[in-house]
Steps between C-alpha positions, in 0.01 A plus 500: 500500500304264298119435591312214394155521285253320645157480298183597752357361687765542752261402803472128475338209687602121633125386423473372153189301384631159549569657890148631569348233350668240750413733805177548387468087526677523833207753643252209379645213745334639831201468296586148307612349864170623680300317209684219519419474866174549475386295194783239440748370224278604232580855507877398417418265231323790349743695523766236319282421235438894398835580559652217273200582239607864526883462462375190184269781339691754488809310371292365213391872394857628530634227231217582247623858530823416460567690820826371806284277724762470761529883531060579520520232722705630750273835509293258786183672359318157395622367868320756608197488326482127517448557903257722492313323290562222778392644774193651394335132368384226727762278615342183376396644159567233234798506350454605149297812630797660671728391141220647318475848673883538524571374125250806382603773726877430398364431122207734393524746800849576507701372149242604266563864587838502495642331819552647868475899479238481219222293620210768575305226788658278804586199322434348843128626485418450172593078530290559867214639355479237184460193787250732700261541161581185386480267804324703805370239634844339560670863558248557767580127679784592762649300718383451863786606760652254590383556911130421434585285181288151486820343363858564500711404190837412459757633225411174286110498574480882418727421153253264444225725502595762289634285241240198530144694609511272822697320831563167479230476732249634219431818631456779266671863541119633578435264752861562661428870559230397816566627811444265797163533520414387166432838375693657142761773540460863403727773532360817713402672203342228329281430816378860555417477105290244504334507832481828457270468167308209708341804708751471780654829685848511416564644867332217632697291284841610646407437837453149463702215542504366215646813355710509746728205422437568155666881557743396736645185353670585211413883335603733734829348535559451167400864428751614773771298396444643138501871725858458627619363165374836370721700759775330441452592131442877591801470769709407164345742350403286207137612507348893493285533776217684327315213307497233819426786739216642224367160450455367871407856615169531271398179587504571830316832498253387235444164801511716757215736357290214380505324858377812623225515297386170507698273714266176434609486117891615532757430720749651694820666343743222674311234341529614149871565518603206654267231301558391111829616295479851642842535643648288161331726274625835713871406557546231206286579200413917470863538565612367214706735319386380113146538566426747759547910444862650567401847639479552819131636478400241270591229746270660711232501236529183376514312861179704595349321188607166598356559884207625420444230162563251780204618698266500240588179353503372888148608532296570229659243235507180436871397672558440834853667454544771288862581477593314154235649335554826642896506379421409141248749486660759627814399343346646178430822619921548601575657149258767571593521852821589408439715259275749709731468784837579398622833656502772291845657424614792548460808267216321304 
């Protein structure tokens, strides 16, 4: 009887990179569609012009290197950053921002260190967080949902304001993002930031209407649809549980804790998790395999650190939303996570 040598590992799996990459983009239409409802064709121009930017960038790097360009594309991973980069910008953001931000996450973030598996930050991030030092002023100028929007734009007039700077009625993308009463759009966390630092109670903030429709019209359910992309993710099990669990759990309790002890400057735990990129950052970004820690209690570790980063950055810094800045900084510390975390073996 003859038996055939088979080099190890003998234990092998469908899911390739190319594969999880593609599901991973899958897991972000809940949240695409829900934006797209909510603020209009903008968010899908953004998302084309990253996306073609992305595939264009990377192409160009792989023929300096002298490197297959048909085979690194097909990986999907500059599909992938190209939407997250997408959905995490305003949807009428001028066009050469969103080119900008994806050309230097695919570029300087990711080629410059090697290409996908050596890049030690989220290339998706690190092009997020040059627009947000950059331009904040622009970064911080979101779209009004579309239910209590002053005006309602077409695929052409919305075209024509991210690549001209106005309608063909004049208006301007600042003076688009009114609500119907004249007043200029914030998202929840940007209100309770700035009223908040006005002298206003951020409990009696929440309770009125104008937060309301702010809350209720757009964040939550973008959060949530950004939640059930992240189960599906875990259901496939192409994400650990420990970082998104770590993450959203210790900014909960460190909420939860601060309501309690002084409910007129923090809010509840609900509102945290389900206003700004939280969900996108827990599911989406931590998870990435590249730049997050691979031991089980580092995961833990390290989405602790993002949570409670988060927090801080939430409420004692100078960012309405924390989470980019939290990722990149605590993507540093993953080496030494790792290192201190690996089990010991056996015998020594």
């Amino acid at each position: 009887m003859s038996f055939a040598i088979a080099v190890s590992p003998h234990g092998h799996s469908q899911k390739n990179t190319s594969s999880v990459m593609r599901l991973t983009f899958i897991a972000l239409i809940p949240g695409i569609a829900v934006q797209c409802y909510l603020f209009g064709w903008g968010v899908l121009f953004q998302l084309g012009l990253a996306i073609l930017t992305a595939l264009v960038s990377e192409a160009f790097i792989l023929r300096l290197r002298n490197y297959s360009v048909s085979t690194a594309l097909r990986d999907s991973s500059a599909l992938l950053t190209a939407s997250l980069i997408a959905v995490a910008i305003p949807p009428l953001l001028p066009w050469w921002m969103v080119v900008l931000a994806t050309a230097f996450a695919i570029i300087i973030a990711k080629q410059l260190y090697g290409g996908l598996g050596q890049n030690p930050f989220n290339p998706a991030m690190v092009g997020y967080v040059l627009l947000l030092v950059s331009f904040p002023a622009q970064m911080t100028n979101w779209s009004t949902p579309l239910a209590i929007a002053a005006e309602r734009l077409s695929p052409i007039e919305t075209a024509s304001v991210i690549f001209q700077g106005q309608t063909s009625k004049g208006l301007t993308n600042y003076q688009l993002n009114k609500q119907v009463d004249g007043t200029t759009m914030a998202t929840p966390l940007d209100y309770l930031k700035t009223e908040s630092q006005r002298g206003h109670a951020v409990d009696s903030l929440v309770a009125s209407d104008k937060f309301t429709a702010v809350s209720h019209d757009g964040w939550r359910w973008i959060n949530l649809s950004f939640l059930a992309g992240g189960i599906l993710l875990f259901l496939l099990r192409l994400i650990p549980w420990q970082t998104p669990v770590a993450m959203l759990g210790t900014l909960a309790g460190a909420s939860a804790l601060a309501h309690y002890l002084a409910p007129a400057q923090f809010p509840i735990p609900a509102i945290e998790l389900l206003s700004g990129a939280t969900m996108l950052g827990a599911f989406f970004i931590i998870t990435d395999p590249v730049t997050s820690s691979t031991t089980p209690r580092g995961r833990l570790i390290f989405g602790a650190l993002v949570g409670g980063m988060v927090f801080m950055i939430r409420h004692f810094g100078g960012y309405p939303d924390g989470v980019a800045f939290s990722v990149l900084l605590c993507n540093i510390l993953v080496p030494l996570i790792d290192k201190y975390s690996q089990s010991r073996v056996y015998g020594h």
